[in-house]
JSON list of C-alpha atoms in Angstrom, two decimals:
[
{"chain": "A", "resi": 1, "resn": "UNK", "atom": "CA", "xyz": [110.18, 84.77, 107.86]},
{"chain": "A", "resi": 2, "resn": "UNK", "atom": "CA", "xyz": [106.99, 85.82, 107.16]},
{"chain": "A", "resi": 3, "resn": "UNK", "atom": "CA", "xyz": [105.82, 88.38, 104.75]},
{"chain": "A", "resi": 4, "resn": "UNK", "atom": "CA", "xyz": [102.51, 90.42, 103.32]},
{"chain": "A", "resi": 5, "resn": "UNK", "atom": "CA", "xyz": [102.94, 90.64, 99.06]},
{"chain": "A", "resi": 6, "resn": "UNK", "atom": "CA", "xyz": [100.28, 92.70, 97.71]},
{"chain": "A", "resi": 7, "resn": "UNK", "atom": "CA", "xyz": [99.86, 94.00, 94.13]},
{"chain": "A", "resi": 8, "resn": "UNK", "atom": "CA", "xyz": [98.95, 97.72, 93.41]},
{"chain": "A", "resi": 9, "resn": "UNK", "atom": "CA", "xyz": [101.18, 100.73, 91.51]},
{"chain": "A", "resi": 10, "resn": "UNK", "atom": "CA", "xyz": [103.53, 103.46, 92.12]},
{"chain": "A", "resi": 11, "resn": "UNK", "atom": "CA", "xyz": [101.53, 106.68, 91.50]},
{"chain": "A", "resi": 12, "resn": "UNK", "atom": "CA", "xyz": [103.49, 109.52, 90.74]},
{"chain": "A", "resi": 13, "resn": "UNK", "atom": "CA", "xyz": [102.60, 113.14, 89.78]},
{"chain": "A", "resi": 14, "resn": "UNK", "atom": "CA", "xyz": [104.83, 116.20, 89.05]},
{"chain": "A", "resi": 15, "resn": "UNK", "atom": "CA", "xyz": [104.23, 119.36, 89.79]},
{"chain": "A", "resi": 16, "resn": "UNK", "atom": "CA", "xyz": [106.26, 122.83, 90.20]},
{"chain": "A", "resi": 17, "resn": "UNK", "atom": "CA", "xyz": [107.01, 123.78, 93.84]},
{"chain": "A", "resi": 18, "resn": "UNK", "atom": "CA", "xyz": [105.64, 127.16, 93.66]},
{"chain": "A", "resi": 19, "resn": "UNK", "atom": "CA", "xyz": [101.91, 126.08, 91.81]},
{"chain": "A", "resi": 20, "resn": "UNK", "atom": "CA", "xyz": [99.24, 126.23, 94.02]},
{"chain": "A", "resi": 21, "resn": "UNK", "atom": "CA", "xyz": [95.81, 124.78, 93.89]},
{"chain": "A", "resi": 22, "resn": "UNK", "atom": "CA", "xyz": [93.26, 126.45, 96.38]},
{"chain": "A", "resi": 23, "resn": "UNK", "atom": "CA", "xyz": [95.85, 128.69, 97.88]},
{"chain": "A", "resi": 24, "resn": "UNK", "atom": "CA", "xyz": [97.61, 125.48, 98.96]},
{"chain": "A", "resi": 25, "resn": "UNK", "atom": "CA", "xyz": [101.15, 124.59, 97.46]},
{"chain": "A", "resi": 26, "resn": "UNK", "atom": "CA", "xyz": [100.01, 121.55, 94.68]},
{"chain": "A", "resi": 27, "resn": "UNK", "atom": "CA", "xyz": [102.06, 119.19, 96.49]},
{"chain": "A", "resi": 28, "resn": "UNK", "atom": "CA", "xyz": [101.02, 119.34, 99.90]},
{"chain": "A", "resi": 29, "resn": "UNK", "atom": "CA", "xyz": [97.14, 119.60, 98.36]},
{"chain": "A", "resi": 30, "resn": "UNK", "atom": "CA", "xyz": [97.96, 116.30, 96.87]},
{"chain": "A", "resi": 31, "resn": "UNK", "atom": "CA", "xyz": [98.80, 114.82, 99.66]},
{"chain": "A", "resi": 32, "resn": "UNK", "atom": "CA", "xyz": [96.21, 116.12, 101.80]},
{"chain": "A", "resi": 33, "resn": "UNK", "atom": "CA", "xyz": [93.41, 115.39, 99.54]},
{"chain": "A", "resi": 34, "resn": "UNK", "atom": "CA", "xyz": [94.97, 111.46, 99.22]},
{"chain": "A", "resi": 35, "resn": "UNK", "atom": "CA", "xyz": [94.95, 111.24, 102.94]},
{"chain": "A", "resi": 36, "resn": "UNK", "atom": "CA", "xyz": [91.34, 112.65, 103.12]},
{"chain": "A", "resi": 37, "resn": "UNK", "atom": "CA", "xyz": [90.64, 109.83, 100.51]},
{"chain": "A", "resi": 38, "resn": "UNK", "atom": "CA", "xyz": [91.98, 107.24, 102.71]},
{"chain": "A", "resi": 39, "resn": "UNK", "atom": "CA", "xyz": [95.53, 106.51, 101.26]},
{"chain": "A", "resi": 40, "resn": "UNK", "atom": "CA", "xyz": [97.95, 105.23, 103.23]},
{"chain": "A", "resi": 41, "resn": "UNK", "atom": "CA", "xyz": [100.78, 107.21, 102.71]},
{"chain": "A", "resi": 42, "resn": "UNK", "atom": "CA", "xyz": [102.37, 109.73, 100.24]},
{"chain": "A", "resi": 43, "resn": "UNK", "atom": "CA", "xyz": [105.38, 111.69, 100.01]},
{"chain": "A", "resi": 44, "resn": "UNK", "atom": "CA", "xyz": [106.63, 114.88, 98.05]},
{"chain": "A", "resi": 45, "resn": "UNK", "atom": "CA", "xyz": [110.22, 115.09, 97.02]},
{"chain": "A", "resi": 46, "resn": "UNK", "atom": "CA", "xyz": [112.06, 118.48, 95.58]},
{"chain": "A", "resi": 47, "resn": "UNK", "atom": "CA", "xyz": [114.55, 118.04, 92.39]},
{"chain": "A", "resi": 48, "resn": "UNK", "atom": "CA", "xyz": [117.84, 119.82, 92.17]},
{"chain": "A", "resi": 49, "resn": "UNK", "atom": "CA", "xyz": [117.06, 119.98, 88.38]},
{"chain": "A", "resi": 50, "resn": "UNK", "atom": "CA", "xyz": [114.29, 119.14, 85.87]},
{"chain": "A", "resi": 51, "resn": "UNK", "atom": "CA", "xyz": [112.82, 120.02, 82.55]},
{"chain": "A", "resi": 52, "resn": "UNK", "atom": "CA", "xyz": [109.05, 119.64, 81.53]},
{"chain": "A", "resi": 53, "resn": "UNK", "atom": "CA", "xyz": [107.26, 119.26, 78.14]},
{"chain": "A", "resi": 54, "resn": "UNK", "atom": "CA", "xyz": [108.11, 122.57, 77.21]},
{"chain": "A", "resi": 55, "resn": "UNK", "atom": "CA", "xyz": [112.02, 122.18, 77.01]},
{"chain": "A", "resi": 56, "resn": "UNK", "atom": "CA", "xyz": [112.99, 124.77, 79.40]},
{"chain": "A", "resi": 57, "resn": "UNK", "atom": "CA", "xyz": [115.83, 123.37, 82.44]},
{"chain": "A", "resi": 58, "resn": "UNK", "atom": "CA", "xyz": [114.95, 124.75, 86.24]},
{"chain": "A", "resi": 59, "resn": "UNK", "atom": "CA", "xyz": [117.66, 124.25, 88.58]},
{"chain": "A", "resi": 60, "resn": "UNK", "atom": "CA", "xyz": [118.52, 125.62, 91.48]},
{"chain": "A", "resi": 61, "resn": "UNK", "atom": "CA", "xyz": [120.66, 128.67, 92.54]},
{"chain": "A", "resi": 62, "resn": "UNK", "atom": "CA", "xyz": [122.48, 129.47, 95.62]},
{"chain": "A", "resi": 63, "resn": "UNK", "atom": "CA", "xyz": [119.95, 132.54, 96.04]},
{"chain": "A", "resi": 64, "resn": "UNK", "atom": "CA", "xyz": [116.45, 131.56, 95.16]},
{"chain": "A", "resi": 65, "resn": "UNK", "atom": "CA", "xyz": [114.27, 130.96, 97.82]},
{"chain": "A", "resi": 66, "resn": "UNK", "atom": "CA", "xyz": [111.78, 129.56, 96.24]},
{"chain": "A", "resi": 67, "resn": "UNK", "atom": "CA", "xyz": [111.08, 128.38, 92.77]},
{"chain": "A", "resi": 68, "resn": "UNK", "atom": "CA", "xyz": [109.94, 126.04, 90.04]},
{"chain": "A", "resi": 69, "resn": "UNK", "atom": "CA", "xyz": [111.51, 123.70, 90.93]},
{"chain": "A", "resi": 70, "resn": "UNK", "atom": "CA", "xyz": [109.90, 120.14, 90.00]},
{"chain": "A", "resi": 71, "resn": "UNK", "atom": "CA", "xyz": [108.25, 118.03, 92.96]},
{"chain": "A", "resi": 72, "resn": "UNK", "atom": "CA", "xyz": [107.42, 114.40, 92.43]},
{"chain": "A", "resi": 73, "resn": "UNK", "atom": "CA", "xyz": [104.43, 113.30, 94.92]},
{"chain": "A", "resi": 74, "resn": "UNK", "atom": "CA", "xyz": [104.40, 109.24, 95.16]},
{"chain": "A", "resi": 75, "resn": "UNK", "atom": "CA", "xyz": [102.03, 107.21, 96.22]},
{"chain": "A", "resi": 76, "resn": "UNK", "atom": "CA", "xyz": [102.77, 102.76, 96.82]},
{"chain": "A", "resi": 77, "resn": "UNK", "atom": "CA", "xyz": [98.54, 101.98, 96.39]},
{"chain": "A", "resi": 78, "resn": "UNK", "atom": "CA", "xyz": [96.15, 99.61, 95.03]},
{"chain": "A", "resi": 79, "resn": "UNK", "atom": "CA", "xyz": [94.55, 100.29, 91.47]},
{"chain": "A", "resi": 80, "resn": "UNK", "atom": "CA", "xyz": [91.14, 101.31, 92.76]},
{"chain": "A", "resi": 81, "resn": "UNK", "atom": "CA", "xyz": [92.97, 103.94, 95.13]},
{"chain": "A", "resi": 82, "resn": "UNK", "atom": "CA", "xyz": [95.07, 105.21, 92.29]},
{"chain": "A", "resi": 83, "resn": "UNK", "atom": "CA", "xyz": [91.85, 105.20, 90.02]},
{"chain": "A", "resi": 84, "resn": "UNK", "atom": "CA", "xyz": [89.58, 107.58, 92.75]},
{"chain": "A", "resi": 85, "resn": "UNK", "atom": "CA", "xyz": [92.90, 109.72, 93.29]},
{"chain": "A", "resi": 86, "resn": "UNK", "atom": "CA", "xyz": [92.90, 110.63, 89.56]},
{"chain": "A", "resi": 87, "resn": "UNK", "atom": "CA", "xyz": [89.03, 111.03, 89.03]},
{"chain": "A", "resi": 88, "resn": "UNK", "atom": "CA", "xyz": [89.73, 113.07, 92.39]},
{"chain": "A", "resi": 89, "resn": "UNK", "atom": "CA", "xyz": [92.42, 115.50, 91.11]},
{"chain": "A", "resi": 90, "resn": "UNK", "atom": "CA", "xyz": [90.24, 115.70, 87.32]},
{"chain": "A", "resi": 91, "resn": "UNK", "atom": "CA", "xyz": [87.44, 116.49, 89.00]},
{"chain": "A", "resi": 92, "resn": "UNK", "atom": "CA", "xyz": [89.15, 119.37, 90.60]},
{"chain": "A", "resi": 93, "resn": "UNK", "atom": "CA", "xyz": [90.57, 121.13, 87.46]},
{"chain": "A", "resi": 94, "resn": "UNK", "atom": "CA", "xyz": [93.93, 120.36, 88.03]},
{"chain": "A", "resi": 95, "resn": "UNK", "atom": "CA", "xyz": [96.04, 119.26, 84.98]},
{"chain": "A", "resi": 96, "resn": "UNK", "atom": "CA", "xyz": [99.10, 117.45, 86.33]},
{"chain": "A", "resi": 97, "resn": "UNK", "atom": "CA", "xyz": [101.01, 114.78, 84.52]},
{"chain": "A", "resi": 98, "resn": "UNK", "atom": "CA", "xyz": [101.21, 111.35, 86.25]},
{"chain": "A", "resi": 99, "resn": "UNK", "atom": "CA", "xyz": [103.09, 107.91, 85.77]},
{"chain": "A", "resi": 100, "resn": "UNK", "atom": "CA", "xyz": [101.94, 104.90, 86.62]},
{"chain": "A", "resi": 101, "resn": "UNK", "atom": "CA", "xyz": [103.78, 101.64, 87.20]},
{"chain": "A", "resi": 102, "resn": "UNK", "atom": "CA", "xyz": [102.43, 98.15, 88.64]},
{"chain": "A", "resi": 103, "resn": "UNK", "atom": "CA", "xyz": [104.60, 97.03, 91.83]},
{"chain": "A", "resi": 104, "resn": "UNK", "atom": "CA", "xyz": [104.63, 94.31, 94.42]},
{"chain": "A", "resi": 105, "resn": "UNK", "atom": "CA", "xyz": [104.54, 95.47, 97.90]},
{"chain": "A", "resi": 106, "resn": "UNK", "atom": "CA", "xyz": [104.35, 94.79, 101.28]},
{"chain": "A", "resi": 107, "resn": "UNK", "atom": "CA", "xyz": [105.85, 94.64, 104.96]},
{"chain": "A", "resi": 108, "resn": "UNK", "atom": "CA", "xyz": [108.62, 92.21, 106.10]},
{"chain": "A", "resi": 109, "resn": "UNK", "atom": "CA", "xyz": [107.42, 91.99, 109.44]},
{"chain": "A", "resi": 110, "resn": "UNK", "atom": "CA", "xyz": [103.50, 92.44, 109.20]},
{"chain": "A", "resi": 111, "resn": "UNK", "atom": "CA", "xyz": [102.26, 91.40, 112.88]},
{"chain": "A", "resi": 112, "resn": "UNK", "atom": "CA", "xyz": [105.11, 93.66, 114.47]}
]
């Protein structure tokens, strides 16, 4: 079996569904903006629950539509990618928190 192992991180950022940035929802901005930058992939994921810095729970009821919710947009990349992505989104004027973990990555079957 042959496989690709490459080192990089797990770039995550948070965000409430309903902010927007540029009249775009944050999260698809973020991953628009990544793709633009050459990224290889990203995806956006809603919470049934969350709580930020400031204490206060958001969860979801039967009736809203649309909330504030928390999002998490990951990104699997290499440390210069995460690196321009940040000095990307500061450079912007967006304030977003972000966590940042080293991983191993790769493909199982890379030729196929």
């Amino acid at each position: 079996m042959r496989t690709t192992i490459m080192q990089g991180c797990f770039l995550k950022f948070y965000v409430a569904e309903n902010r927007r940035h540029q009249h775009k929802l944050a999260y698809e901005w973020l991953l628009e903006e990544a793709k633009t930058l050459g990224l290889q992939g990203g995806s956006a994921f809603r919470a049934i629950a969350g709580f930020g810095r400031h204490g206060r729970l958001h969860e979801e009821h039967f009736f809203e539509l649309a909330g504030d919710l928390p999002v998490e947009v990951g990104f699997v990349v290499t440390n210069e990618e995460a690196d321009r992505l940040i000095a990307h989104i500061h450079d912007h004027g967006l304030n977003l928190f972000y966590l940042r973990v080293p991983v191993e990555y790769g493909f199982t079957n890379p030729d196929s």
